[in-house]
Amino acid sequence: MNAEIELCLARPRDSQHLAEMSRDMIEQGLGWSWTPARIHKKILCPDNIVLVARTHNGIAGFAIMYVGMDEARLNLLAVAPGYRRRGIGRRLVEWLEQSALVAGVSVVYLEVRAGSMGAQRFYERLGYIRVQRVRGYYAGRETALRMARDLWSHTPYKV
């Protein structure tokens, strides 16, 4: 089923489409902060990995991860509704985690809306645990849960 999905780095011309996916699938009700210009900068920045899942019809999903010296931050992950539950999100995260490991990074952090139980369960299945509650994280009005995964161990991250 995933044979027609290719994971590859985003191209600058993908910026508009990825920004629209973020606006429509991630940022609903929050305003539009991941604009085409912002995503374009992330694509060009060597400290970020912007990964897309391409199909013959276009982009099925994408993820953006910042990779620092000791930790990485998964900033965005979106899979188009028609492609969900096919393992694309998992493949995107695993690809990014492997890249972080190669860079010598030990921990990946991410934030998820506190009310998004589906997203929380998805990340928990991948080994992420809740490490902090951040009030007002989204647009100053919505709480986030910070989650983390220790890539250097086979057990979940310990606080």
mmCIF file of C-alpha atoms in Angstrom:
data_model
loop_
_atom_site.group_PDB
_atom_site.id
_atom_site.type_symbol
_atom_site.label_atom_id
_atom_site.label_comp_id
_atom_site.label_asym_id
_atom_site.label_seq_id
_atom_site.Cartn_x
_atom_site.Cartn_y
_atom_site.Cartn_z
ATOM 1 C CA MET A 1 0.000 0.000 0.000
ATOM 2 C CA ASN A 2 2.905 2.421 0.675
ATOM 3 C CA ALA A 3 4.716 1.428 -2.519
ATOM 4 C CA GLU A 4 3.311 4.481 -4.293
ATOM 5 C CA ILE A 5 4.468 6.807 -1.470
ATOM 6 C CA GLU A 6 8.002 8.201 -1.730
ATOM 7 C CA LEU A 7 9.601 10.041 1.195
ATOM 8 C CA CYS A 8 11.886 12.835 0.049
ATOM 9 C CA LEU A 9 13.070 16.284 1.038
ATOM 10 C CA ALA A 10 10.736 19.157 0.257
ATOM 11 C CA ARG A 11 11.560 21.567 -2.526
ATOM 12 C CA PRO A 12 11.120 25.329 -2.225
ATOM 13 C CA ARG A 13 8.201 25.165 -4.676
ATOM 14 C CA ASP A 14 6.362 22.924 -2.129
ATOM 15 C CA SER A 15 6.139 25.796 0.385
ATOM 16 C CA GLN A 16 2.688 27.022 -0.613
ATOM 17 C CA HIS A 17 1.118 23.558 -0.564
ATOM 18 C CA LEU A 18 2.705 22.599 2.769
ATOM 19 C CA ALA A 19 1.594 25.882 4.334
ATOM 20 C CA GLU A 20 -1.966 25.291 3.154
ATOM 21 C CA MET A 21 -1.887 21.769 4.595
ATOM 22 C CA SER A 22 -0.693 23.189 7.921
ATOM 23 C CA ARG A 23 -3.381 25.866 7.912
ATOM 24 C CA ASP A 24 -6.164 23.423 7.038
ATOM 25 C CA MET A 25 -5.111 20.337 9.028
ATOM 26 C CA ILE A 26 -3.052 21.567 11.990
ATOM 27 C CA GLU A 27 -3.719 25.231 12.716
ATOM 28 C CA GLN A 28 -7.525 25.251 12.525
ATOM 29 C CA GLY A 29 -8.918 27.963 14.770
ATOM 30 C CA LEU A 30 -5.492 29.399 15.626
ATOM 31 C CA GLY A 31 -4.685 31.681 12.732
ATOM 32 C CA TRP A 32 -2.050 30.914 10.128
ATOM 33 C CA SER A 33 1.492 30.984 11.527
ATOM 34 C CA TRP A 34 3.149 28.420 9.236
ATOM 35 C CA THR A 35 2.913 30.609 6.146
ATOM 36 C CA PRO A 36 4.517 29.816 2.776
ATOM 37 C CA ALA A 37 7.382 32.219 3.575
ATOM 38 C CA ARG A 38 8.059 30.555 6.938
ATOM 39 C CA ILE A 39 8.033 27.064 5.461
ATOM 40 C CA HIS A 40 10.234 28.227 2.578
ATOM 41 C CA LYS A 41 12.820 29.424 5.136
ATOM 42 C CA LYS A 42 12.681 26.046 6.922
ATOM 43 C CA ILE A 43 13.261 24.207 3.636
ATOM 44 C CA LEU A 44 16.381 26.296 2.994
ATOM 45 C CA CYS A 45 17.726 26.188 6.577
ATOM 46 C CA PRO A 46 20.332 23.452 7.166
ATOM 47 C CA ASP A 47 19.179 22.960 10.792
ATOM 48 C CA ASN A 48 15.741 21.828 9.618
ATOM 49 C CA ILE A 49 14.507 18.815 7.734
ATOM 50 C CA VAL A 50 11.328 19.286 5.725
ATOM 51 C CA LEU A 51 10.216 15.866 4.569
ATOM 52 C CA VAL A 52 7.326 15.108 2.229
ATOM 53 C CA ALA A 53 5.437 11.954 1.345
ATOM 54 C CA ARG A 54 4.879 12.200 -2.412
ATOM 55 C CA THR A 55 2.408 10.274 -4.505
ATOM 56 C CA HIS A 56 1.825 10.352 -8.241
ATOM 57 C CA ASN A 57 -0.982 12.849 -7.449
ATOM 58 C CA GLY A 58 1.028 15.217 -5.245
ATOM 59 C CA ILE A 59 1.836 15.431 -1.541
ATOM 60 C CA ALA A 60 0.138 13.026 0.864
ATOM 61 C CA GLY A 61 1.853 14.317 3.995
ATOM 62 C CA PHE A 62 4.809 16.198 5.388
ATOM 63 C CA ALA A 63 6.822 16.826 8.527
ATOM 64 C CA ILE A 64 9.204 19.534 9.692
ATOM 65 C CA MET A 65 11.895 18.849 12.285
ATOM 66 C CA TYR A 66 14.539 21.156 13.734
ATOM 67 C CA VAL A 67 17.738 19.277 14.618
ATOM 68 C CA GLY A 68 20.008 20.897 17.193
ATOM 69 C CA MET A 69 23.159 19.737 18.943
ATOM 70 C CA ASP A 70 21.495 17.658 21.691
ATOM 71 C CA GLU A 71 17.818 17.569 20.849
ATOM 72 C CA ALA A 72 15.391 17.778 17.976
ATOM 73 C CA ARG A 73 11.925 19.291 17.783
ATOM 74 C CA LEU A 74 9.192 17.921 15.556
ATOM 75 C CA ASN A 75 7.431 21.154 14.613
ATOM 76 C CA LEU A 76 4.764 19.933 12.216
ATOM 77 C CA LEU A 77 3.320 16.661 10.981
ATOM 78 C CA ALA A 78 0.334 16.397 8.686
ATOM 79 C CA VAL A 79 -1.141 13.657 6.534
ATOM 80 C CA ALA A 80 -3.932 14.450 4.095
ATOM 81 C CA PRO A 81 -7.274 12.887 5.133
ATOM 82 C CA GLY A 82 -7.426 10.505 2.157
ATOM 83 C CA TYR A 83 -4.041 9.037 3.107
ATOM 84 C CA ARG A 84 -4.452 8.601 6.848
ATOM 85 C CA ARG A 85 -4.203 5.209 8.567
ATOM 86 C CA ARG A 86 -1.758 3.927 5.955
ATOM 87 C CA GLY A 87 1.402 4.321 8.048
ATOM 88 C CA ILE A 88 2.550 7.519 6.321
ATOM 89 C CA GLY A 89 2.755 9.564 9.531
ATOM 90 C CA ARG A 90 4.725 6.790 11.226
ATOM 91 C CA ARG A 91 7.101 6.555 8.246
ATOM 92 C CA LEU A 92 7.677 10.319 8.281
ATOM 93 C CA VAL A 93 8.453 10.335 12.011
ATOM 94 C CA GLU A 94 10.723 7.281 11.811
ATOM 95 C CA TRP A 95 12.686 8.801 8.899
ATOM 96 C CA LEU A 96 13.187 12.016 10.862
ATOM 97 C CA GLU A 97 14.159 10.123 14.024
ATOM 98 C CA GLN A 98 16.795 8.179 12.068
ATOM 99 C CA SER A 99 18.166 11.467 10.728
ATOM 100 C CA ALA A 100 18.340 12.840 14.271
ATOM 101 C CA LEU A 101 20.199 9.724 15.432
ATOM 102 C CA VAL A 102 22.744 10.097 12.631
ATOM 103 C CA ALA A 103 23.247 13.708 13.773
ATOM 104 C CA GLY A 104 23.953 12.458 17.317
ATOM 105 C CA VAL A 105 20.720 13.776 18.819
ATOM 106 C CA SER A 106 19.362 11.902 21.822
ATOM 107 C CA VAL A 107 15.871 13.344 22.410
ATOM 108 C CA VAL A 108 13.016 14.482 20.171
ATOM 109 C CA TYR A 109 10.400 16.858 21.557
ATOM 110 C CA LEU A 110 7.060 17.880 20.130
ATOM 111 C CA GLU A 111 3.927 19.704 21.194
ATOM 112 C CA VAL A 112 0.393 18.536 20.570
ATOM 113 C CA ARG A 113 -2.927 20.138 21.360
ATOM 114 C CA ALA A 114 -4.130 18.999 24.768
ATOM 115 C CA GLY A 115 -7.545 18.223 23.299
ATOM 116 C CA SER A 116 -6.224 16.169 20.401
ATOM 117 C CA MET A 117 -6.493 12.672 21.824
ATOM 118 C CA GLY A 118 -5.944 11.021 18.440
ATOM 119 C CA ALA A 119 -2.615 12.803 17.964
ATOM 120 C CA GLN A 120 -1.552 11.990 21.528
ATOM 121 C CA ARG A 121 -2.322 8.289 21.029
ATOM 122 C CA PHE A 122 -0.448 8.298 17.710
ATOM 123 C CA TYR A 123 2.723 9.672 19.320
ATOM 124 C CA GLU A 124 2.379 7.389 22.354
ATOM 125 C CA ARG A 125 2.314 4.378 19.999
ATOM 126 C CA LEU A 126 5.623 5.664 18.604
ATOM 127 C CA GLY A 127 7.179 5.750 22.084
ATOM 128 C CA TYR A 128 6.618 9.398 23.050
ATOM 129 C CA ILE A 129 5.539 10.273 26.558
ATOM 130 C CA ARG A 130 3.978 13.378 28.039
ATOM 131 C CA VAL A 131 6.533 15.485 29.867
ATOM 132 C CA GLN A 132 4.879 18.859 30.386
ATOM 133 C CA ARG A 133 1.625 20.769 30.071
ATOM 134 C CA VAL A 134 2.090 24.233 28.495
ATOM 135 C CA ARG A 135 -0.839 26.602 28.993
ATOM 136 C CA GLY A 136 -1.468 29.148 26.247
ATOM 137 C CA TYR A 137 1.064 27.534 23.916
ATOM 138 C CA TYR A 138 -1.160 27.843 20.858
ATOM 139 C CA ALA A 139 -1.937 31.465 19.986
ATOM 140 C CA GLY A 140 -1.904 32.311 23.693
ATOM 141 C CA ARG A 141 -5.203 30.530 24.255
ATOM 142 C CA GLU A 142 -4.864 26.785 23.860
ATOM 143 C CA THR A 143 -2.916 24.336 26.025
ATOM 144 C CA ALA A 144 -0.319 22.000 24.562
ATOM 145 C CA LEU A 145 1.176 18.806 25.861
ATOM 146 C CA ARG A 146 4.919 18.573 25.361
ATOM 147 C CA MET A 147 5.950 15.029 24.538
ATOM 148 C CA ALA A 148 9.407 13.501 24.206
ATOM 149 C CA ARG A 149 11.173 10.364 23.094
ATOM 150 C CA ASP A 150 14.679 9.228 24.002
ATOM 151 C CA LEU A 151 16.161 7.899 20.783
ATOM 152 C CA TRP A 152 19.168 6.332 22.487
ATOM 153 C CA SER A 153 17.166 3.857 24.552
ATOM 154 C CA HIS A 154 14.526 1.321 23.766
ATOM 155 C CA THR A 155 12.426 2.627 26.617
ATOM 156 C CA PRO A 156 10.422 5.868 26.647
ATOM 157 C CA TYR A 157 12.066 9.132 27.649
ATOM 158 C CA LYS A 158 12.442 9.582 31.427
ATOM 159 C CA VAL A 159 11.874 13.008 32.988
#
